[in-house]
Amino acid sequence: MSDLVIHNARVFCGVDEEVLDNGTVWVSNGLIKYAGSSTDVPEIDSGVERYDAEGKFVMPGMTESHVHLSYNNAHPQQLNNQPLPIAMLDAVDNARVLLGSGFTSAISFGSAQGLDIPLRDAINAGRVPGPRLAASDRDLGSTGSNADGASGGDMAKKIIADGPWAIRKAVRSLAKKRCDIVKIFLDGEAISAYAPPGVLTYSDEEVEAAVSEAHIRGMRIVSHSRSAESVKQAVRHGVDIIGHANYLDDEAVAMLEAERHRIFVGPGIAWEIALLDKGAQLGLPREDMERLGYQREIDETISSVKRLRESKVRVLIGGDYGLNITPHGTNAKDLEYFVDLFGMSDAEALLCATRDGGAAANTEGMVGTLEEGKYADLVVVDGDPTIDVRVLQDHDNIVGVMKNGVMHCGLMQSNPYVSPFSQ
Ligand SMILES: [Zn+2]
């Protein structure tokens, strides 16, 4: 793998909010050799390939912290309905689109039919383009949990396990499949008839079994926890990344703050906003969704994230893209929510997407910032997201996405390979 020097760039290293007006990034053997001011670059051999960024913005690749590559841009109540061969093709497409949107890492929060593992392996082998994927498998939940469909659990899509030993067996089966992540449901969803937020769907013994077994096997565990009680249960038993955390009380905030060195929270608010805005087209009118509590949930999330920021708990972008109202590839919309709803500056939202997401995605600290020795995962952007994060939503502004030192361009074209024989 040869070296590449990107010069004449505006460089956002992602360590803090600073943007270097005249910056250089030197990539060597898939790693960052230098990222910083052009005036301090070590001497570059004359043979090294150079790319003149012409003043474009260079930033670390982003992390989608709560991805479902098995989602097929369908109605929220009709997800994962496609047969396995089609689902796999969709997932391959979704991975390419996510990378093309500037996301070089992703943390799976569950994949129906276990699509993630072969997909991760194919991405790592260079067979298909996609982000570095911390892969999970099917969701783990109890009977009558949000993982359990109204007609009973479809085991191709979920794992329903009750009792510590059944849960340990389920987690061991995920280790056998070589998962990186175990996704567990600790409470429910307002739209669910029998498992609303606030009803704990696992007991403490069951959560303890799931977390300890996952950790023994070298996997991390992520939870769906909307209520303060389920967040506390997750923190108490050592869950690594908490999804949603919409409703927090003083005790929950204090517990998260005490564990902020190791724990991450991803509000995953996009689909709820989209549900209220566009639900009418889906037969889910706003009045009905408000009656179920979704507006209140958004309001609570806004005040919860404010408290998490004050407590310096790391908050991650992303979550539940891949519905018809939140299609894959629109994931950068989350940064806009972080600015508009949570009151962050554009640069702060960008740090959530890069530095903090990277810390969650790769526990060895190899992604999320442009620093010497880290993986060369970066995005070349036409525009300045520290002034307006919305520039990241327009794929035309994503000039190139580098992962592991390899620059990908044209990923958003569904068929980027044109045979010379077809002309
Ligand atoms: Zn999710």
XYZ file of N, CA and C and ligand atoms in Angstrom, residues 66 68 71 109 183 244 320, ligand 1:
22
model
N -25.590 3.265 15.779
C -26.763 2.397 16.047
C -27.349 2.019 14.692
N -28.773 -0.564 11.630
C -29.485 -1.808 11.285
C -29.363 -1.975 9.777
N -32.348 -3.414 7.888
C -33.554 -2.621 7.583
C -33.559 -2.315 6.084
N -26.841 -2.412 15.994
C -27.795 -2.589 17.092
C -28.809 -3.665 16.719
N -27.068 -7.332 21.252
C -28.105 -6.299 21.436
C -29.240 -6.882 22.268
N -31.052 5.083 23.209
C -32.250 5.888 23.511
C -32.114 6.695 24.798
N -31.379 3.882 13.986
C -32.625 3.493 13.338
C -32.854 4.154 11.986
Zn -32.571 0.308 16.722
